Tab-separated table of C-alpha atoms and ligand atoms in Angstrom:
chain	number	residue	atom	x	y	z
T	11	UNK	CA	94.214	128.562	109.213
T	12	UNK	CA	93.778	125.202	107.836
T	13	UNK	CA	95.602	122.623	109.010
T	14	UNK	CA	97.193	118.871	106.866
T	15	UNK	CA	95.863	116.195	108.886
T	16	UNK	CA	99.883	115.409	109.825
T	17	UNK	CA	100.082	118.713	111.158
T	18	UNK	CA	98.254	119.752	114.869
T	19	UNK	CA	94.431	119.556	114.250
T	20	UNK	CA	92.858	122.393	115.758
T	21	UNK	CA	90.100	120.360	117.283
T	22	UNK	CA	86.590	121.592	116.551
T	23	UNK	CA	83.832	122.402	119.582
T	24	UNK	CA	81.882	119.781	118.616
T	25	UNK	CA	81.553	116.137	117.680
T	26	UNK	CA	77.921	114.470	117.166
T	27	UNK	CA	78.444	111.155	119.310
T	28	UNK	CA	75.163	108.529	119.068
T	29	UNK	CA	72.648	111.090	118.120
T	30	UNK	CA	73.451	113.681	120.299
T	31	UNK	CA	76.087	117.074	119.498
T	32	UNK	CA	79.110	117.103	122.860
T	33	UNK	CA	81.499	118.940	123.611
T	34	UNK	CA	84.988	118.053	122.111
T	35	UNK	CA	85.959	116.997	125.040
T	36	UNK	CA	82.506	114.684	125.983
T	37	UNK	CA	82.691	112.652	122.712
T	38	UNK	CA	84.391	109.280	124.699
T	39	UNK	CA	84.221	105.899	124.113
T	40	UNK	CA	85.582	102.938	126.594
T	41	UNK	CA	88.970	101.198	125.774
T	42	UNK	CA	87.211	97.552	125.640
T	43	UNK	CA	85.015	98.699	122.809
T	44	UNK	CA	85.147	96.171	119.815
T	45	UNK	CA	86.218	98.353	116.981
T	46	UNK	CA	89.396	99.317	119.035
T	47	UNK	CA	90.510	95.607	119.158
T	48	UNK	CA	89.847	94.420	116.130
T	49	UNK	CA	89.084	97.118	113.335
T	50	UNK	CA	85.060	96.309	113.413
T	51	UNK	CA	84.752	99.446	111.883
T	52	UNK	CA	83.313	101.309	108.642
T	53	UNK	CA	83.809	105.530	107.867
T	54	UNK	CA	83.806	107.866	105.472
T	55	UNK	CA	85.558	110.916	104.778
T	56	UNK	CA	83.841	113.876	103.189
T	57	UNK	CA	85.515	117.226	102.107
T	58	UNK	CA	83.281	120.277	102.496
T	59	UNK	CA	84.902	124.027	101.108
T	60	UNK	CA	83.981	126.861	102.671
T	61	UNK	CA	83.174	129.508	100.011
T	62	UNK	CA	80.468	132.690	100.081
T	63	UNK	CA	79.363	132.196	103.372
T	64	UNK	CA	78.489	128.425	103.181
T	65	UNK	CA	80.516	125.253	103.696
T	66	UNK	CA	79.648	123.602	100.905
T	67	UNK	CA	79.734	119.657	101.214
T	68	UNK	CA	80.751	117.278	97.956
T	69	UNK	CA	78.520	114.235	97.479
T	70	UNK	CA	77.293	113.672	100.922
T	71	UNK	CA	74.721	111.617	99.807
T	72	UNK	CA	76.920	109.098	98.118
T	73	UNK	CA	79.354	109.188	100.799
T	74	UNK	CA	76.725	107.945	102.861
T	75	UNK	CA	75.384	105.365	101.045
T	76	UNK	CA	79.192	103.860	100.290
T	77	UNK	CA	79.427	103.708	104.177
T	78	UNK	CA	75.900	101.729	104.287
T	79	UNK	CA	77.475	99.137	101.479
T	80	UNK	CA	80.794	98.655	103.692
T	81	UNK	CA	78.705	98.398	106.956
T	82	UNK	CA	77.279	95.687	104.891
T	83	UNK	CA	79.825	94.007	104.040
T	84	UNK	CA	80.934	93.365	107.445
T	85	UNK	CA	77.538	92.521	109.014
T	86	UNK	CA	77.159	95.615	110.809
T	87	UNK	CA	73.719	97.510	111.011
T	88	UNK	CA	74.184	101.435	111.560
T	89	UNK	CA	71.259	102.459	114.238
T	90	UNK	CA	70.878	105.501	112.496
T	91	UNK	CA	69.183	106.086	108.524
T	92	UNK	CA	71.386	107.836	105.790
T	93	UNK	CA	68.901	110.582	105.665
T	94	UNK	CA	69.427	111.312	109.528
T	95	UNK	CA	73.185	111.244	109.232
T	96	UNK	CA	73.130	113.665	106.272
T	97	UNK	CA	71.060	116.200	108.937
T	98	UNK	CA	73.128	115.210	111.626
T	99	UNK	CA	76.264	116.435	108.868
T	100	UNK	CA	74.535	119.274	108.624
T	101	UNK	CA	73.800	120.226	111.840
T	102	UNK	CA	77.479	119.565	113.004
T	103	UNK	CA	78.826	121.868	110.316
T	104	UNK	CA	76.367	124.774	111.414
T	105	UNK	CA	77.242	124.488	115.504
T	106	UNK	CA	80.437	124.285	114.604
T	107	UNK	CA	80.574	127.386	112.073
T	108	UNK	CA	82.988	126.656	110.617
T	109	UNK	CA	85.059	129.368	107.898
T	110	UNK	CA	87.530	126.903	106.332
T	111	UNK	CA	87.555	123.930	104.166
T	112	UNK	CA	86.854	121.153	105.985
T	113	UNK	CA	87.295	117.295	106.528
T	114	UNK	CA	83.992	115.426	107.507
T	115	UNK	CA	84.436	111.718	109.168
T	116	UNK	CA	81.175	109.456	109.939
T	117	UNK	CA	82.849	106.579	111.696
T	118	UNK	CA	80.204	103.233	112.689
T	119	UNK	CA	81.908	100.865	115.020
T	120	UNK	CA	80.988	97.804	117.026
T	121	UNK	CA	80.918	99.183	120.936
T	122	UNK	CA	81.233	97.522	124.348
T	123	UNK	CA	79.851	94.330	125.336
T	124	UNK	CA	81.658	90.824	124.773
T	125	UNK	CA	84.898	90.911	123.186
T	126	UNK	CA	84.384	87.448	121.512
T	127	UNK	CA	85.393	87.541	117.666
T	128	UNK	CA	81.818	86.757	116.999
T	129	UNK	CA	80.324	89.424	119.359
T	130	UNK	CA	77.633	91.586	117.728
T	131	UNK	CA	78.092	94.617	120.175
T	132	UNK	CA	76.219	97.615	120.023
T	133	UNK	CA	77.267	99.813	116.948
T	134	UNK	CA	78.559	103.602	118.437
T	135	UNK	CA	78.357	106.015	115.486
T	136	UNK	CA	80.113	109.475	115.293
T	137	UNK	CA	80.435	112.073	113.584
T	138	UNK	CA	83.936	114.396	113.169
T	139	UNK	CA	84.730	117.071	111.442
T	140	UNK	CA	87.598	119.531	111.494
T	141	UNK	CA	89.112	121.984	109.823
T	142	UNK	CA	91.474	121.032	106.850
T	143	UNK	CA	93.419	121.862	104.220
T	144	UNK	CA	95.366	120.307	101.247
T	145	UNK	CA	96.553	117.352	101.285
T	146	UNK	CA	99.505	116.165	98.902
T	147	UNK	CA	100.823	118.958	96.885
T	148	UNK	CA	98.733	119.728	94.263
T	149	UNK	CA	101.062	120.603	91.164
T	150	UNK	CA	103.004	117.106	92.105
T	151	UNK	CA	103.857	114.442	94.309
T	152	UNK	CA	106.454	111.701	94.375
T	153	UNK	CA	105.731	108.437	95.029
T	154	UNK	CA	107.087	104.534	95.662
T	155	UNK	CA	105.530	101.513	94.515
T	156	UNK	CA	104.730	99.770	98.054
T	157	UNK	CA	106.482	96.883	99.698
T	158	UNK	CA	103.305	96.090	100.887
T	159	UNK	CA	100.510	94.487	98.972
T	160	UNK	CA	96.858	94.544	98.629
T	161	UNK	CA	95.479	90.843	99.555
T	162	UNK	CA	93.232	89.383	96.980
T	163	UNK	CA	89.353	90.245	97.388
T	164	UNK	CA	89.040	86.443	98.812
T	165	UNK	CA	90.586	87.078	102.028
T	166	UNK	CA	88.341	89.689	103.322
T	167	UNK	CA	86.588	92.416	102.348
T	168	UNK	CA	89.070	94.953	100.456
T	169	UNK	CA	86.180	96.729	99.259
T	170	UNK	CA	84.810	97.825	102.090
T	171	UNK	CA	86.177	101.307	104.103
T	172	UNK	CA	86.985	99.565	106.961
T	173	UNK	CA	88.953	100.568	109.770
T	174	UNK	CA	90.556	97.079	110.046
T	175	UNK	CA	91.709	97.407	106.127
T	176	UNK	CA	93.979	100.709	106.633
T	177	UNK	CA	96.370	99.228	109.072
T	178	UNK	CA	97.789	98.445	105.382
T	179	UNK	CA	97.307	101.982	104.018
T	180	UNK	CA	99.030	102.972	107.131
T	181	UNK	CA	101.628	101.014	107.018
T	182	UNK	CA	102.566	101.905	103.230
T	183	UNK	CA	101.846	105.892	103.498
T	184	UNK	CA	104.547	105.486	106.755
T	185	UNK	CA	107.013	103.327	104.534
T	186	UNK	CA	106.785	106.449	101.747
T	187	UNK	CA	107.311	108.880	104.125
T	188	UNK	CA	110.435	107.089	105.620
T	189	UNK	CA	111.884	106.967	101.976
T	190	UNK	CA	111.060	110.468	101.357
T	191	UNK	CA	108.093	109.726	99.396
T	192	UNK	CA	105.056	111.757	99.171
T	193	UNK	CA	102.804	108.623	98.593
T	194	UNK	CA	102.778	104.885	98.186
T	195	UNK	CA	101.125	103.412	95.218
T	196	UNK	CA	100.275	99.425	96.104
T	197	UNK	CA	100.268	96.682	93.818
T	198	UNK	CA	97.609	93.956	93.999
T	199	UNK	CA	97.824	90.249	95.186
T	200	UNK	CA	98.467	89.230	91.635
T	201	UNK	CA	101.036	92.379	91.262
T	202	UNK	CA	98.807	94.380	89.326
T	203	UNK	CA	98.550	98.311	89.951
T	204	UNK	CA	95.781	98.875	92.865
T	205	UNK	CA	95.818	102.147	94.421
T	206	UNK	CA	97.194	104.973	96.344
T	207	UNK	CA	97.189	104.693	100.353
T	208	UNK	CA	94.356	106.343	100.089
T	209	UNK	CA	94.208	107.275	96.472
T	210	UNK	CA	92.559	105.648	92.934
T	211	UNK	CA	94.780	106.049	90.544
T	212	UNK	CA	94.597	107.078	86.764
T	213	UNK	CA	97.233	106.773	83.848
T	214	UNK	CA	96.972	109.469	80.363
T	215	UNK	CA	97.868	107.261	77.409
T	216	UNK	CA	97.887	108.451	73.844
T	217	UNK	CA	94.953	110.923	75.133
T	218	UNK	CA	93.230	108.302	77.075
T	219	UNK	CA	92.287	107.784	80.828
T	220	UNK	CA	92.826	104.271	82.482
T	221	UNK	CA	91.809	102.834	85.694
T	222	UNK	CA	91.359	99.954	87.365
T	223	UNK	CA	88.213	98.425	87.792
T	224	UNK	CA	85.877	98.350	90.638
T	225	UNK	CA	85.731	95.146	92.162
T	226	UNK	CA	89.655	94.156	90.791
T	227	UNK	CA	91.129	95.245	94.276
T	228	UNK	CA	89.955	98.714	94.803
T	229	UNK	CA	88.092	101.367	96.786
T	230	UNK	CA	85.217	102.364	94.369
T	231	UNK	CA	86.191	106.057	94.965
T	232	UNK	CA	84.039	109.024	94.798
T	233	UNK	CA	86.755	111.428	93.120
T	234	UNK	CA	86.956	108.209	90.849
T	235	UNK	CA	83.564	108.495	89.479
T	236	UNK	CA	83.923	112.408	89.734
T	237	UNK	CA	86.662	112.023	87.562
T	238	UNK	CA	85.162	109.566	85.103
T	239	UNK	CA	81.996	111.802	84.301
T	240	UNK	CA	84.271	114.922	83.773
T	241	UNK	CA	86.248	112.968	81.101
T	242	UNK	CA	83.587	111.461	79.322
T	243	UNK	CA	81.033	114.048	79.824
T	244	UNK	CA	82.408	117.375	79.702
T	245	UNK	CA	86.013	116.581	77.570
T	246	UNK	CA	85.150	114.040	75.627
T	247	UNK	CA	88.045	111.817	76.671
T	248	UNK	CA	87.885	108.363	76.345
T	249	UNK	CA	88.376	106.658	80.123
T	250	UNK	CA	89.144	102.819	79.878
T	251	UNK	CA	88.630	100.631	83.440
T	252	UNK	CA	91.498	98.086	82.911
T	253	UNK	CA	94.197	96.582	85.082
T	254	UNK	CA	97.345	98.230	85.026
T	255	UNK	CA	101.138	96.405	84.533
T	256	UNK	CA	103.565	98.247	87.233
T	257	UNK	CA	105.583	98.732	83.764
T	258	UNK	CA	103.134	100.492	82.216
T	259	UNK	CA	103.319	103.462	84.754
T	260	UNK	CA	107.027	104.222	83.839
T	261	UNK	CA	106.161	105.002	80.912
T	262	UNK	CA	102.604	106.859	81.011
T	263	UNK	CA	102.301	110.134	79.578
T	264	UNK	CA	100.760	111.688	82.817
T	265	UNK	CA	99.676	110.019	85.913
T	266	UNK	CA	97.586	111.494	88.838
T	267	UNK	CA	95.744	110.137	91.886
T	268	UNK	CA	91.957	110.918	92.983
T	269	UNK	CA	90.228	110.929	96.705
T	270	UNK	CA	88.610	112.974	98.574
T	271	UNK	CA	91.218	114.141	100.543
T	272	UNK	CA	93.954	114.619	97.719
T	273	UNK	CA	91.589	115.826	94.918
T	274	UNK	CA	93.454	115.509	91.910
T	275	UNK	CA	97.295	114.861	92.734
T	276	UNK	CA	99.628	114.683	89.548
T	277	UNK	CA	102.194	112.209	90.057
T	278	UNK	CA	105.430	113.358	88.325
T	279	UNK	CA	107.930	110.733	89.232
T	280	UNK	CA	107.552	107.008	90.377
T	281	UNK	CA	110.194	104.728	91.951
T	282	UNK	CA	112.686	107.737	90.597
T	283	UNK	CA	111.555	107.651	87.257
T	284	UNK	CA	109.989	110.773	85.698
T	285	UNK	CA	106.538	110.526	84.229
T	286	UNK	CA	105.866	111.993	81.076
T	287	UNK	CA	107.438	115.873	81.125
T	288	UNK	CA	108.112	115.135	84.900
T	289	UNK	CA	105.371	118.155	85.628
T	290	UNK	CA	102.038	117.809	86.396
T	291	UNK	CA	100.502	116.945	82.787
T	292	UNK	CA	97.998	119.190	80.704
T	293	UNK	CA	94.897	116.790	80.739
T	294	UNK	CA	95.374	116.511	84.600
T	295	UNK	CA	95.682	120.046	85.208
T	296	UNK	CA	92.445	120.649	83.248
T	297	UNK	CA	90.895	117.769	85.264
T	298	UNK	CA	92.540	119.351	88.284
T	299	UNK	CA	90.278	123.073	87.208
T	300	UNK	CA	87.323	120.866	86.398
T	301	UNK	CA	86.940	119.467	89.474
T	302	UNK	CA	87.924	122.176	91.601
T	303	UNK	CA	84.666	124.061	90.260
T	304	UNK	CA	82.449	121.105	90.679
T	305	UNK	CA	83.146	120.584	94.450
T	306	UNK	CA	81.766	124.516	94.800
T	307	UNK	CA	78.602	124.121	92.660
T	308	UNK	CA	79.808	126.621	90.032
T	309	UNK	CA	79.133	123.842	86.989
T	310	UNK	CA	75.225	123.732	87.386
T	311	UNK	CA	75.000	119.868	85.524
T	312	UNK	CA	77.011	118.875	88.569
T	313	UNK	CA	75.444	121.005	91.201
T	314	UNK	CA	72.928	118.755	92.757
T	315	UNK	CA	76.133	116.954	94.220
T	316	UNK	CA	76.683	119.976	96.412
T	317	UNK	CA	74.854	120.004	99.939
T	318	UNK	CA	75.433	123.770	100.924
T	319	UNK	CA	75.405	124.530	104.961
T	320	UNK	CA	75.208	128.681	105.476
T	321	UNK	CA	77.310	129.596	107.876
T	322	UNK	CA	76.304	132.866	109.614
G	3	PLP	C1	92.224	103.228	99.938
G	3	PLP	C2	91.509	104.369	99.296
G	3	PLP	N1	91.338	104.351	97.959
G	3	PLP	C3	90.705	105.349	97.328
G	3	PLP	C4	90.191	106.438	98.016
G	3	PLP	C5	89.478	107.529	97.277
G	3	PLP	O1	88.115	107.498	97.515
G	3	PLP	P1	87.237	108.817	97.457
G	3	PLP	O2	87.506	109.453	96.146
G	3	PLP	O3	85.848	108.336	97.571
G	3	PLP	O4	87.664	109.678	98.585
G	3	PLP	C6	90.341	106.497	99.409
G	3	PLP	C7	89.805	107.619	100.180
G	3	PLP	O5	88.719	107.549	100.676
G	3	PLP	C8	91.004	105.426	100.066
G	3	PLP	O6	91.165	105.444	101.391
């Protein structure tokens, strides 16, 4: 059985650690290592479904390449090419054989060696991936605008999926929780609508979808894009990549959120107030069928985003 990542992970056999597939229990790292101390980090996170015998893994490829461009960001070379950690994906999914969705985490991180702020220690690279199941609830989650804000692009690197950056998501998705939220939604330095903890997030107005742009204070999400191209290429819907007044959400005709993790989550109530019907909205749920079809490969335009590992 599939397990949320809040609930007890049942831990997988094994972990590919610096080129190499340990044990569970092998795949260590010392406690002086950069990344620990001061979030020199970049990852990913990768959903794979397990479905007629094969795990079948959603836009590997670009997952990879999004964890090149935040490596990037942050000066950090990965010792390893994208092509060798899509095999080394692969390979960890078949040892593993797994039978259940699952959640795939590439993590590059600066290792041991000084622990000056300008060190450029060795970068460790690994490779998790466990069994996992939904999320947020998919027919509708409530959520809080966050205390907390996203800093403007010109103090660091927002952009970038880096393990330094989600102390903030942390600390937002714990202040939900504690008010009995599902999810926090944050605003952005200049109190625009950003994102979910780890969420984008899209608004159904008048029969069209709006986002916020890439590069405004976002992650550029994968779902995102997913999202995007099933609007405008399969339903015809209009998609508009706009900021986003805090207002504006009260009074939306359906809102959801997109990641990896949460696929399509409809919101149906913000800060208390209902949106739209207070249900999970019809142009969601279509999105919500749409995209559960893609991830398995049964929509053949899309199916060249689907790496499939057989499982024996
Ligand atoms: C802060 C944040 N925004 C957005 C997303 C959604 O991105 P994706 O759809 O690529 O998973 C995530 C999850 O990775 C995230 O952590």
């Amino acid at each position: 059985m599939a397990k949320n990542l809040e609930n007890q992970i049942v831990w997988p056999r094994y972990v590919w650690l610096n080129g190499a597939i340990v044990e569970w229990g092998n795949a260590k790292v010392h406690v002086f290592v950069h990344g620990l101390h001061y979030g020199t980090g970049v990852f990913e996170g990768i959903r794979g479904y397990y479905d007629s015998g094969a795990i079948k893994i959603f836009r590997l490829e670009d997952h990879m390449k999004r964890l090149y461009r935040s490596a990037k960001m942050i000066y950090m070379e990965i010792p390893y090419t994208i092509e060798q950690l899509i095999e080394a994906v692969k390979e960890l999914v078949q040892v593993n054989g797994f039978k259940s969705d699952i959640y795939i985490r590439p993590i590059a991180f600066r290792g041991l060696g000084s622990f000056g702020l300008r060190a450029r220690n060795p970068v460790e690279t690994a490779i998790i991936a466990i069994e996992f199941g939904k999320y947020l609830k998919p027919d509708g989650i409530r959520c809080m605008i966050s205390s907390w804000r996203k800093p403007s692009g010109d103090s660091f690197p927002i952009e970038a999926k880096a393990t330094a950056n989600y102390l903030l998501y942390h600390l937002s998705s714990l202040e939900a929780a504690n008010h009995g939220y599902d999810e926090a939604i944050l605003l952005d330095a200049e109190g625009y609508v950003s994102e979910g903890s780890g969420e984008n997030i899209f608004i159904v107005k008048n029969g069209v979808l709006i986002t916020p742009p890439v590069y405004s204070s976002i992650l550029e999400g994968i779902t995102r894009d997913t999202v995007i191209r099933i609007a405008r290429e399969m339903l015809g819907v209009e998609v508009f990549e706009r900021r986003i007044r805090r207002a504006e959400l009260y009074v939306a005709d359906e809102i959801f959120l997109t990641g990896t993790a949460a696929e399509i989550a409809p919101v149906i109530e913000i800060d208390g107030r209902p949106i739209g019907s207070g249900k999970a909205g019809e142009l969601t749920k279509k999105i919500q069928e749409l995209y559960q079809q893609i991830v398995l490969g049964k929509i053949e335009r899309y199916r060249k985003w689907v790496v499939e590992v057989s499982i024996p």
